[in-house]
């Protein structure tokens, strides 16, 4: 069993930065992927970023590439999403999820364990 919990969301001015976290627990030895998606009102769920548990592979959604960075440090069961140059269009609920393999996948449909989400609001 795997659980993930998001934290760190909040209110930030356009152009600013925010770091949100995804803490994994349970049988983390089975985790191959940690990923982030976001859901904004009136928009479809959007892939943001994903990382292999070993941190050897990373993928980013086109709309955030170059602005967001996903990372996990060795021996820490927490994945961080550093968000820079935030825009009002980034306002959404951000969800993280874990995929248990048997391989790393950037496909959100392959992620079986989802958190409750954390709200990020960017104002101009």
N, CA, C and O atoms as CSV, one atom per row, in Angstrom:
chain,resi,resn,atom,element,x,y,z
A,1,UNK,N,N,0.840,-1.184,0.000
A,1,UNK,CA,C,0.000,0.000,0.000
A,1,UNK,C,C,0.883,1.245,0.000
A,1,UNK,O,O,1.935,1.268,0.640
A,2,UNK,N,N,0.450,2.276,-0.719
A,2,UNK,CA,C,1.174,3.523,-0.851
A,2,UNK,C,C,0.212,4.672,-0.596
A,2,UNK,O,O,-0.942,4.643,-1.024
A,3,UNK,N,N,0.704,5.678,0.105
A,3,UNK,CA,C,-0.050,6.907,0.311
A,3,UNK,C,C,0.812,8.095,-0.098
A,3,UNK,O,O,2.030,8.076,0.081
A,4,UNK,N,N,0.181,9.123,-0.644
A,4,UNK,CA,C,0.863,10.360,-0.970
A,4,UNK,C,C,0.048,11.525,-0.433
A,4,UNK,O,O,-1.183,11.505,-0.463
A,5,UNK,N,N,0.746,12.537,0.057
A,5,UNK,CA,C,0.109,13.714,0.639
A,5,UNK,C,C,0.806,14.951,0.109
A,5,UNK,O,O,2.025,15.079,0.217
A,6,UNK,N,N,0.031,15.863,-0.465
A,6,UNK,CA,C,0.569,17.119,-0.974
A,6,UNK,C,C,0.559,18.181,0.117
A,6,UNK,O,O,-0.263,18.143,1.033
A,7,UNK,N,N,1.477,19.117,0.005
A,7,UNK,CA,C,1.498,20.262,0.896
A,7,UNK,C,C,2.240,21.406,0.215
A,7,UNK,O,O,2.942,21.204,-0.776
A,8,UNK,N,N,2.077,22.600,0.755
A,8,UNK,CA,C,2.839,23.746,0.297
A,8,UNK,C,C,2.109,24.696,-0.619
A,8,UNK,O,O,2.673,25.714,-1.019
A,9,UNK,N,N,0.876,24.397,-0.963
A,9,UNK,CA,C,0.129,25.310,-1.811
A,9,UNK,C,C,-0.187,26.606,-1.092
A,9,UNK,O,O,-0.070,26.703,0.129
A,10,UNK,N,N,-0.589,27.598,-1.867
A,10,UNK,CA,C,-0.915,28.874,-1.274
A,10,UNK,C,C,-1.145,29.939,-2.316
A,10,UNK,O,O,-1.361,29.650,-3.493
A,11,UNK,N,N,-1.096,31.178,-1.863
A,11,UNK,CA,C,-1.342,32.354,-2.682
A,11,UNK,C,C,-0.015,33.024,-3.003
A,11,UNK,O,O,0.797,33.266,-2.110
A,12,UNK,N,N,0.202,33.320,-4.270
A,12,UNK,CA,C,1.457,33.923,-4.690
A,12,UNK,C,C,1.190,34.925,-5.807
A,12,UNK,O,O,0.301,34.725,-6.634
A,13,UNK,N,N,1.961,35.993,-5.823
A,13,UNK,CA,C,1.822,37.008,-6.856
A,13,UNK,C,C,2.442,36.534,-8.159
A,13,UNK,O,O,3.416,35.780,-8.159
A,14,UNK,N,N,1.874,36.977,-9.261
A,14,UNK,CA,C,2.425,36.633,-10.564
A,14,UNK,C,C,3.897,37.006,-10.641
A,14,UNK,O,O,4.309,38.072,-10.184
A,15,UNK,N,N,4.673,36.118,-11.223
A,15,UNK,CA,C,6.109,36.293,-11.291
A,15,UNK,C,C,6.858,35.673,-10.143
A,15,UNK,O,O,8.083,35.560,-10.191
A,16,UNK,N,N,6.150,35.269,-9.112
A,16,UNK,CA,C,6.774,34.699,-7.947
A,16,UNK,C,C,6.997,33.208,-8.064
A,16,UNK,O,O,6.788,32.608,-9.119
A,17,UNK,N,N,7.427,32.621,-6.957
A,17,UNK,CA,C,7.775,31.212,-6.906
A,17,UNK,C,C,7.090,30.538,-5.733
A,17,UNK,O,O,6.722,31.178,-4.748
A,18,UNK,N,N,6.932,29.241,-5.863
A,18,UNK,CA,C,6.340,28.431,-4.809
A,18,UNK,C,C,6.866,27.013,-4.955
A,18,UNK,O,O,7.044,26.519,-6.069
A,19,UNK,N,N,7.112,26.364,-3.831
A,19,UNK,CA,C,7.508,24.967,-3.839
A,19,UNK,C,C,6.459,24.144,-3.123
A,19,UNK,O,O,6.108,24.424,-1.976
A,20,UNK,N,N,5.964,23.133,-3.801
A,20,UNK,CA,C,5.010,22.222,-3.198
A,20,UNK,C,C,5.645,20.846,-3.088
A,20,UNK,O,O,6.585,20.515,-3.811
A,21,UNK,N,N,5.112,20.053,-2.168
A,21,UNK,CA,C,5.727,18.783,-1.827
A,21,UNK,C,C,4.726,17.652,-1.942
A,21,UNK,O,O,3.520,17.838,-1.782
A,22,UNK,N,N,5.255,16.482,-2.222
A,22,UNK,CA,C,4.477,15.252,-2.249
A,22,UNK,C,C,5.202,14.233,-1.392
A,22,UNK,O,O,6.239,13.704,-1.792
A,23,UNK,N,N,4.666,13.958,-0.225
A,23,UNK,CA,C,5.277,13.019,0.704
A,23,UNK,C,C,4.669,11.640,0.516
A,23,UNK,O,O,3.457,11.464,0.642
A,24,UNK,N,N,5.503,10.675,0.217
A,24,UNK,CA,C,5.064,9.306,0.016
A,24,UNK,C,C,5.319,8.486,1.268
A,24,UNK,O,O,6.299,8.705,1.980
A,25,UNK,N,N,4.439,7.550,1.525
A,25,UNK,CA,C,4.598,6.653,2.659
A,25,UNK,C,C,4.032,5.289,2.303
A,25,UNK,O,O,3.490,5.089,1.216
A,26,UNK,N,N,4.165,4.359,3.230
A,26,UNK,CA,C,3.758,3.000,2.967
A,26,UNK,C,C,4.895,2.217,2.343
A,26,UNK,O,O,6.060,2.396,2.698
A,27,UNK,N,N,4.546,1.355,1.418
A,27,UNK,CA,C,5.540,0.498,0.785
A,27,UNK,C,C,6.194,1.254,-0.369
A,27,UNK,O,O,5.913,0.993,-1.538
A,28,UNK,N,N,7.062,2.185,-0.023
A,28,UNK,CA,C,7.683,3.019,-1.052
A,28,UNK,C,C,8.641,2.242,-1.942
A,28,UNK,O,O,9.026,2.732,-3.004
A,29,UNK,N,N,9.030,1.047,-1.533
A,29,UNK,CA,C,9.898,0.245,-2.388
A,29,UNK,C,C,9.215,-0.159,-3.683
A,29,UNK,O,O,9.882,-0.553,-4.639
A,30,UNK,N,N,7.902,-0.067,-3.724
A,30,UNK,CA,C,7.149,-0.412,-4.923
A,30,UNK,C,C,6.910,0.765,-5.852
A,30,UNK,O,O,6.316,0.597,-6.917
A,31,UNK,N,N,7.360,1.953,-5.471
A,31,UNK,CA,C,7.100,3.142,-6.263
A,31,UNK,C,C,8.113,3.262,-7.388
A,31,UNK,O,O,9.323,3.240,-7.162
A,32,UNK,N,N,7.604,3.389,-8.586
A,32,UNK,CA,C,8.440,3.659,-9.752
A,32,UNK,C,C,8.334,5.110,-10.215
A,32,UNK,O,O,9.283,5.653,-10.779
A,33,UNK,N,N,7.179,5.739,-9.978
A,33,UNK,CA,C,6.915,7.064,-10.502
A,33,UNK,C,C,6.193,7.908,-9.461
A,33,UNK,O,O,5.305,7.420,-8.762
A,34,UNK,N,N,6.576,9.169,-9.362
A,34,UNK,CA,C,5.786,10.192,-8.694
A,34,UNK,C,C,5.495,11.275,-9.729
A,34,UNK,O,O,6.401,11.754,-10.410
A,35,UNK,N,N,4.246,11.650,-9.838
A,35,UNK,CA,C,3.875,12.645,-10.824
A,35,UNK,C,C,2.936,13.688,-10.262
A,35,UNK,O,O,2.311,13.498,-9.219
A,36,UNK,N,N,2.850,14.796,-10.981
A,36,UNK,CA,C,1.964,15.906,-10.648
A,36,UNK,C,C,1.049,16.207,-11.826
A,36,UNK,O,O,1.480,16.220,-12.979
A,37,UNK,N,N,-0.208,16.447,-11.521
A,37,UNK,CA,C,-1.157,17.002,-12.477
A,37,UNK,C,C,-1.829,18.195,-11.829
A,37,UNK,O,O,-1.716,18.397,-10.620
A,38,UNK,N,N,-2.523,18.981,-12.623
A,38,UNK,CA,C,-3.312,20.070,-12.066
A,38,UNK,C,C,-4.660,20.121,-12.744
A,38,UNK,O,O,-4.828,19.684,-13.882
A,39,UNK,N,N,-5.621,20.669,-12.012
A,39,UNK,CA,C,-6.976,20.808,-12.506
A,39,UNK,C,C,-7.451,22.225,-12.200
A,39,UNK,O,O,-7.552,22.617,-11.037
A,40,UNK,N,N,-7.736,22.972,-13.232
A,40,UNK,CA,C,-8.248,24.326,-13.099
A,40,UNK,C,C,-9.708,24.350,-13.507
A,40,UNK,O,O,-10.131,23.532,-14.324
A,41,UNK,N,N,-10.490,25.274,-12.954
A,41,UNK,CA,C,-11.903,25.352,-13.324
A,41,UNK,C,C,-12.084,25.519,-14.825
A,41,UNK,O,O,-11.443,26.363,-15.452
A,42,UNK,N,N,-12.954,24.713,-15.383
A,42,UNK,CA,C,-13.253,24.799,-16.795
A,42,UNK,C,C,-12.210,24.210,-17.713
A,42,UNK,O,O,-12.318,24.337,-18.933
A,43,UNK,N,N,-11.197,23.565,-17.152
A,43,UNK,CA,C,-10.139,22.991,-17.970
A,43,UNK,C,C,-9.964,21.515,-17.648
A,43,UNK,O,O,-10.324,21.047,-16.568
A,44,UNK,N,N,-9.410,20.806,-18.599
A,44,UNK,CA,C,-9.124,19.398,-18.395
A,44,UNK,C,C,-7.928,19.221,-17.471
A,44,UNK,O,O,-7.102,20.119,-17.310
A,45,UNK,N,N,-7.859,18.044,-16.874
A,45,UNK,CA,C,-6.693,17.713,-16.081
A,45,UNK,C,C,-5.449,17.771,-16.957
A,45,UNK,O,O,-5.450,17.266,-18.080
A,46,UNK,N,N,-4.398,18.383,-16.447
A,46,UNK,CA,C,-3.199,18.633,-17.232
A,46,UNK,C,C,-1.984,18.003,-16.568
A,46,UNK,O,O,-1.739,18.209,-15.380
A,47,UNK,N,N,-1.238,17.245,-17.331
A,47,UNK,CA,C,0.026,16.688,-16.860
A,47,UNK,C,C,1.029,17.804,-16.628
A,47,UNK,O,O,1.213,18.669,-17.484
A,48,UNK,N,N,1.680,17.785,-15.469
A,48,UNK,CA,C,2.650,18.810,-15.115
A,48,UNK,C,C,4.075,18.265,-15.153
A,48,UNK,O,O,4.933,18.806,-15.850
A,49,UNK,N,N,4.321,17.204,-14.411
A,49,UNK,CA,C,5.675,16.677,-14.320
A,49,UNK,C,C,5.638,15.294,-13.704
A,49,UNK,O,O,4.682,14.931,-13.018
A,50,UNK,N,N,6.677,14.532,-13.952
A,50,UNK,CA,C,6.831,13.237,-13.315
A,50,UNK,C,C,8.306,12.947,-13.136
A,50,UNK,O,O,9.158,13.525,-13.811
A,51,UNK,N,N,8.593,12.045,-12.217
A,51,UNK,CA,C,9.965,11.685,-11.907
A,51,UNK,C,C,10.009,10.215,-11.521
A,51,UNK,O,O,9.119,9.723,-10.826
A,52,UNK,N,N,11.036,9.521,-11.968
A,52,UNK,CA,C,11.244,8.163,-11.499
A,52,UNK,C,C,11.740,8.196,-10.062
A,52,UNK,O,O,12.345,9.176,-9.628
A,53,UNK,N,N,11.483,7.132,-9.335
A,53,UNK,CA,C,11.882,7.101,-7.930
A,53,UNK,C,C,13.386,7.273,-7.772
A,53,UNK,O,O,13.848,7.868,-6.798
A,54,UNK,N,N,14.139,6.760,-8.716
A,54,UNK,CA,C,15.584,6.911,-8.694
A,54,UNK,C,C,16.042,8.303,-9.121
A,54,UNK,O,O,17.224,8.629,-9.012
A,55,UNK,N,N,15.113,9.120,-9.604
A,55,UNK,CA,C,15.386,10.477,-10.084
A,55,UNK,C,C,16.262,10.489,-11.339
A,55,UNK,O,O,16.858,11.515,-11.668
A,56,UNK,N,N,16.340,9.378,-12.025
A,56,UNK,CA,C,17.116,9.324,-13.254
A,56,UNK,C,C,16.307,9.743,-14.480
A,56,UNK,O,O,16.874,9.999,-15.542
A,57,UNK,N,N,15.003,9.810,-14.336
A,57,UNK,CA,C,14.148,10.232,-15.447
A,57,UNK,C,C,13.174,11.294,-14.972
A,57,UNK,O,O,12.631,11.212,-13.871
A,58,UNK,N,N,12.964,12.281,-15.809
A,58,UNK,CA,C,12.027,13.367,-15.534
A,58,UNK,C,C,11.300,13.741,-16.814
A,58,UNK,O,O,11.866,13.685,-17.906
A,59,UNK,N,N,10.051,14.119,-16.665
A,59,UNK,CA,C,9.261,14.611,-17.785
A,59,UNK,C,C,8.456,15.811,-17.324
A,59,UNK,O,O,8.064,15.901,-16.160
A,60,UNK,N,N,8.210,16.741,-18.255
A,60,UNK,CA,C,7.480,17.964,-17.951
A,60,UNK,C,C,6.426,18.224,-19.000
A,60,UNK,O,O,6.613,17.933,-20.181
A,61,UNK,N,N,5.315,18.777,-18.552
A,61,UNK,CA,C,4.328,19.255,-19.489
A,61,UNK,C,C,4.836,20.470,-20.236
A,61,UNK,O,O,5.632,21.249,-19.711
A,62,UNK,N,N,4.374,20.625,-21.454
A,62,UNK,CA,C,4.885,21.683,-22.306
A,62,UNK,C,C,4.646,23.075,-21.715
A,62,UNK,O,O,5.481,23.965,-21.878
A,63,UNK,N,N,3.536,23.266,-21.043
A,63,UNK,CA,C,3.201,24.588,-20.535
A,63,UNK,C,C,4.066,25.023,-19.358
A,63,UNK,O,O,4.104,26.209,-19.031
A,64,UNK,N,N,4.758,24.092,-18.720
A,64,UNK,CA,C,5.562,24.436,-17.550
A,64,UNK,C,C,7.042,24.171,-17.755
A,64,UNK,O,O,7.851,24.487,-16.883
A,65,UNK,N,N,7.404,23.607,-18.869
A,65,UNK,CA,C,8.802,23.284,-19.120
A,65,UNK,C,C,9.650,24.549,-19.100
A,65,UNK,O,O,9.320,25.547,-19.740
A,66,UNK,N,N,10.743,24.488,-18.355
A,66,UNK,CA,C,11.613,25.639,-18.200
A,66,UNK,C,C,11.273,26.506,-17.010
A,66,UNK,O,O,12.089,27.331,-16.598
A,67,UNK,N,N,10.086,26.342,-16.444
A,67,UNK,CA,C,9.672,27.109,-15.274
A,67,UNK,C,C,9.570,26.253,-14.018
A,67,UNK,O,O,9.859,26.723,-12.918
A,68,UNK,N,N,9.164,25.006,-14.178
A,68,UNK,CA,C,8.974,24.103,-13.047
A,68,UNK,C,C,10.080,23.059,-13.041
A,68,UNK,O,O,10.586,22.662,-14.091
A,69,UNK,N,N,10.445,22.621,-11.846
A,69,UNK,CA,C,11.445,21.582,-11.676
A,69,UNK,C,C,10.951,20.568,-10.663
A,69,UNK,O,O,10.492,20.937,-9.582
A,70,UNK,N,N,11.043,19.291,-11.006
A,70,UNK,CA,C,10.667,18.219,-10.105
A,70,UNK,C,C,11.927,17.512,-9.638
A,70,UNK,O,O,12.860,17.315,-10.416
A,71,UNK,N,N,11.953,17.128,-8.363
A,71,UNK,CA,C,13.160,16.534,-7.823
A,71,UNK,C,C,12.835,15.680,-6.610
A,71,UNK,O,O,11.852,15.924,-5.910
A,72,UNK,N,N,13.655,14.691,-6.371
A,72,UNK,CA,C,13.655,13.927,-5.145
A,72,UNK,C,C,15.093,13.671,-4.747
A,72,UNK,O,O,15.906,13.248,-5.569
A,73,UNK,N,N,15.408,13.928,-3.489
A,73,UNK,CA,C,16.745,13.667,-2.973
A,73,UNK,C,C,16.840,12.235,-2.458
A,73,UNK,O,O,15.852,11.657,-2.006
A,74,UNK,N,N,18.024,11.685,-2.531
A,74,UNK,CA,C,18.250,10.336,-2.023
A,74,UNK,C,C,17.857,10.235,-0.556
A,74,UNK,O,O,18.117,11.140,0.237
A,75,UNK,N,N,17.229,9.123,-0.213
A,75,UNK,CA,C,16.864,8.796,1.165
A,75,UNK,C,C,15.729,9.653,1.711
A,75,UNK,O,O,15.476,9.645,2.915
A,76,UNK,N,N,15.052,10.382,0.857
A,76,UNK,CA,C,13.885,11.151,1.268
A,76,UNK,C,C,12.672,10.690,0.471
A,76,UNK,O,O,12.727,10.637,-0.758
A,77,UNK,N,N,11.585,10.359,1.145
A,77,UNK,CA,C,10.387,9.913,0.434
A,77,UNK,C,C,9.484,11.060,-0.001
A,77,UNK,O,O,8.267,10.895,-0.088
A,78,UNK,N,N,10.070,12.213,-0.272
A,78,UNK,CA,C,9.318,13.397,-0.650
A,78,UNK,C,C,9.792,13.902,-2.000
A,78,UNK,O,O,10.991,14.033,-2.244
A,79,UNK,N,N,8.836,14.183,-2.873
A,79,UNK,CA,C,9.116,14.766,-4.176
A,79,UNK,C,C,8.698,16.230,-4.142
A,79,UNK,O,O,7.609,16.562,-3.673
A,80,UNK,N,N,9.561,17.092,-4.636
A,80,UNK,CA,C,9.326,18.523,-4.627
A,80,UNK,C,C,9.050,19.023,-6.036
A,80,UNK,O,O,9.655,18.563,-7.004
A,81,UNK,N,N,8.139,19.957,-6.133
A,81,UNK,CA,C,7.877,20.651,-7.380
A,81,UNK,C,C,8.152,22.122,-7.153
A,81,UNK,O,O,7.379,22.813,-6.489
A,82,UNK,N,N,9.255,22.600,-7.705
A,82,UNK,CA,C,9.617,24.002,-7.614
A,82,UNK,C,C,8.994,24.740,-8.783
A,82,UNK,O,O,9.264,24.415,-9.939
A,83,UNK,N,N,8.171,25.721,-8.496
A,83,UNK,CA,C,7.437,26.458,-9.510
A,83,UNK,C,C,7.934,27.898,-9.523
A,83,UNK,O,O,7.802,28.616,-8.531
A,84,UNK,N,N,8.499,28.311,-10.636
A,84,UNK,CA,C,9.020,29.658,-10.807
A,84,UNK,C,C,8.255,30.392,-11.902
A,84,UNK,O,O,7.564,29.776,-12.713
A,85,UNK,N,N,8.388,31.703,-11.911
A,85,UNK,CA,C,7.737,32.543,-12.920
A,85,UNK,C,C,6.259,32.219,-13.041
A,85,UNK,O,O,5.738,32.044,-14.143
A,86,UNK,N,N,5.600,32.143,-11.916
A,86,UNK,CA,C,4.201,31.742,-11.903
A,86,UNK,C,C,3.314,32.793,-12.565
A,86,UNK,O,O,3.569,33.995,-12.488
A,87,UNK,N,N,2.284,32.305,-13.204
A,87,UNK,CA,C,1.331,33.129,-13.925
A,87,UNK,C,C,-0.075,32.826,-13.422
A,87,UNK,O,O,-0.310,31.748,-12.877
A,88,UNK,N,N,-1.013,33.754,-13.593
A,88,UNK,CA,C,-2.387,33.452,-13.181
A,88,UNK,C,C,-2.934,32.182,-13.815
A,88,UNK,O,O,-3.772,31.504,-13.221
A,89,UNK,N,N,-2.474,31.858,-15.002
A,89,UNK,CA,C,-2.918,30.639,-15.675
A,89,UNK,C,C,-2.466,29.374,-14.964
A,89,UNK,O,O,-2.969,28.290,-15.258
A,90,UNK,N,N,-1.529,29.493,-14.034
A,90,UNK,CA,C,-1.088,28.346,-13.252
A,90,UNK,C,C,-2.011,28.048,-12.074
A,90,UNK,O,O,-1.836,27.038,-11.393
A,91,UNK,N,N,-2.975,28.902,-11.832
A,91,UNK,CA,C,-3.903,28.685,-10.734
A,91,UNK,C,C,-4.681,27.392,-10.946
A,91,UNK,O,O,-5.316,27.203,-11.983
A,92,UNK,N,N,-4.625,26.510,-9.960
A,92,UNK,CA,C,-5.271,25.209,-10.076
A,92,UNK,C,C,-5.100,24.458,-8.763
A,92,UNK,O,O,-4.357,24.878,-7.876
A,93,UNK,N,N,-5.801,23.348,-8.664
A,93,UNK,CA,C,-5.509,22.372,-7.634
A,93,UNK,C,C,-4.455,21.423,-8.195
A,93,UNK,O,O,-4.628,20.853,-9.272
A,94,UNK,N,N,-3.382,21.264,-7.467
A,94,UNK,CA,C,-2.290,20.408,-7.890
A,94,UNK,C,C,-2.357,19.092,-7.122
A,94,UNK,O,O,-2.397,19.076,-5.892
A,95,UNK,N,N,-2.368,18.002,-7.863
A,95,UNK,CA,C,-2.438,16.670,-7.289
A,95,UNK,C,C,-1.150,15.910,-7.591
A,95,UNK,O,O,-0.608,16.007,-8.692
A,96,UNK,N,N,-0.671,15.163,-6.621
A,96,UNK,CA,C,0.416,14.240,-6.899
A,96,UNK,C,C,-0.102,12.814,-6.822
A,96,UNK,O,O,-1.141,12.541,-6.223
A,97,UNK,N,N,0.642,11.919,-7.438
A,97,UNK,CA,C,0.244,10.523,-7.495
A,97,UNK,C,C,1.473,9.645,-7.605
A,97,UNK,O,O,2.533,10.082,-8.054
A,98,UNK,N,N,1.314,8.408,-7.190
A,98,UNK,CA,C,2.374,7.413,-7.266
A,98,UNK,C,C,1.971,6.298,-8.216
A,98,UNK,O,O,0.832,5.830,-8.208
A,99,UNK,N,N,2.917,5.890,-9.022
A,99,UNK,CA,C,2.755,4.720,-9.851
A,99,UNK,C,C,3.649,3.612,-9.359
A,99,UNK,O,O,4.817,3.844,-9.048
A,100,UNK,N,N,3.115,2.407,-9.284
A,100,UNK,CA,C,3.863,1.286,-8.711
A,100,UNK,C,C,4.419,0.339,-9.766
A,100,UNK,O,O,4.709,-0.823,-9.482
A,101,UNK,N,N,4.562,0.839,-10.963
A,101,UNK,CA,C,5.271,0.074,-11.961
A,101,UNK,C,C,4.413,-0.911,-12.716
A,101,UNK,O,O,3.188,-0.797,-12.764
A,102,UNK,N,N,5.083,-1.876,-13.302
A,102,UNK,CA,C,6.451,-2.356,-13.080
A,102,UNK,C,C,7.545,-1.537,-13.754
A,102,UNK,O,O,8.667,-2.016,-13.923
A,103,UNK,N,N,7.219,-0.285,-14.143
A,103,UNK,CA,C,8.190,0.552,-14.811
A,103,UNK,C,C,7.798,2.011,-14.616
A,103,UNK,O,O,6.660,2.321,-14.266
A,104,UNK,N,N,8.748,2.893,-14.846
A,104,UNK,CA,C,8.461,4.317,-14.809
A,104,UNK,C,C,7.551,4.685,-15.971
A,104,UNK,O,O,7.737,4.209,-17.091
A,105,UNK,N,N,6.570,5.530,-15.701
A,105,UNK,CA,C,5.659,5.958,-16.741
A,105,UNK,C,C,5.222,7.387,-16.483
A,105,UNK,O,O,4.865,7.747,-15.361
A,106,UNK,N,N,5.252,8.199,-17.532
A,106,UNK,CA,C,4.749,9.561,-17.466
A,106,UNK,C,C,3.274,9.658,-17.842
A,106,UNK,O,O,2.740,10.759,-17.973
A,107,UNK,N,N,2.625,8.538,-18.012
A,107,UNK,CA,C,1.200,8.504,-18.322
A,107,UNK,C,C,0.404,8.532,-17.029
A,107,UNK,O,O,0.569,7.665,-16.171
A,108,UNK,N,N,-0.457,9.529,-16.893
A,108,UNK,CA,C,-1.205,9.659,-15.644
A,108,UNK,C,C,-2.114,8.468,-15.389
A,108,UNK,O,O,-2.426,8.164,-14.238
A,109,UNK,N,N,-2.538,7.795,-16.438
A,109,UNK,CA,C,-3.398,6.635,-16.261
A,109,UNK,C,C,-2.668,5.459,-15.621
A,109,UNK,O,O,-3.304,4.500,-15.182
A,110,UNK,N,N,-1.357,5.523,-15.565
A,110,UNK,CA,C,-0.563,4.474,-14.938
A,110,UNK,C,C,-0.289,4.744,-13.465
A,110,UNK,O,O,0.391,3.951,-12.813
A,111,UNK,N,N,-0.797,5.833,-12.934
A,111,UNK,CA,C,-0.572,6.182,-11.535
A,111,UNK,C,C,-1.790,5.777,-10.716
A,111,UNK,O,O,-2.899,6.254,-10.960
A,112,UNK,N,N,-1.580,4.906,-9.755
A,112,UNK,CA,C,-2.706,4.321,-9.053
A,112,UNK,C,C,-3.045,4.914,-7.702
A,112,UNK,O,O,-4.118,4.636,-7.167
A,113,UNK,N,N,-2.166,5.722,-7.135
A,113,UNK,CA,C,-2.361,6.253,-5.789
A,113,UNK,C,C,-2.288,7.766,-5.834
A,113,UNK,O,O,-1.266,8.345,-6.202
A,114,UNK,N,N,-3.379,8.391,-5.455
A,114,UNK,CA,C,-3.535,9.834,-5.605
A,114,UNK,C,C,-3.726,10.528,-4.263
A,114,UNK,O,O,-4.341,9.983,-3.347
A,115,UNK,N,N,-3.189,11.740,-4.164
A,115,UNK,CA,C,-3.385,12.568,-2.989
A,115,UNK,C,C,-4.639,13.398,-3.088
A,115,UNK,O,O,-5.406,13.288,-4.045
A,116,UNK,N,N,-4.842,14.244,-2.068
A,116,UNK,CA,C,-6.040,15.060,-1.980
A,116,UNK,C,C,-5.930,16.383,-2.721
A,116,UNK,O,O,-6.943,17.043,-2.953
A,117,UNK,N,N,-4.736,16.778,-3.091
A,117,UNK,CA,C,-4.530,18.013,-3.814
A,117,UNK,C,C,-4.186,19.175,-2.912
A,117,UNK,O,O,-4.523,19.186,-1.728
A,118,UNK,N,N,-3.511,20.152,-3.485
A,118,UNK,CA,C,-3.192,21.386,-2.790
A,118,UNK,C,C,-3.457,22.557,-3.732
A,118,UNK,O,O,-3.071,22.528,-4.901
A,119,UNK,N,N,-4.118,23.580,-3.211
A,119,UNK,CA,C,-4.533,24.708,-4.038
A,119,UNK,C,C,-3.378,25.682,-4.229
A,119,UNK,O,O,-2.720,26.078,-3.267
A,120,UNK,N,N,-3.140,26.061,-5.470
A,120,UNK,CA,C,-2.184,27.102,-5.819
A,120,UNK,C,C,-2.945,28.208,-6.531
A,120,UNK,O,O,-3.599,27.966,-7.545
A,121,UNK,N,N,-2.859,29.413,-6.001
A,121,UNK,CA,C,-3.537,30.560,-6.588
A,121,UNK,C,C,-2.517,31.644,-6.893
A,121,UNK,O,O,-1.761,32.058,-6.015
A,122,UNK,N,N,-2.498,32.099,-8.132
A,122,UNK,CA,C,-1.570,33.122,-8.584
A,122,UNK,C,C,-2.382,34.347,-8.993
A,122,UNK,O,O,-3.285,34.250,-9.823
A,123,UNK,N,N,-2.057,35.500,-8.406
A,123,UNK,CA,C,-2.795,36.718,-8.702
A,123,UNK,C,C,-1.887,37.739,-9.372
A,123,UNK,O,O,-0.675,37.743,-9.158
A,124,UNK,N,N,-2.474,38.586,-10.168
A,124,UNK,CA,C,-1.744,39.612,-10.881
A,124,UNK,C,C,-1.926,40.973,-10.235
A,124,UNK,O,O,-1.373,41.963,-10.714
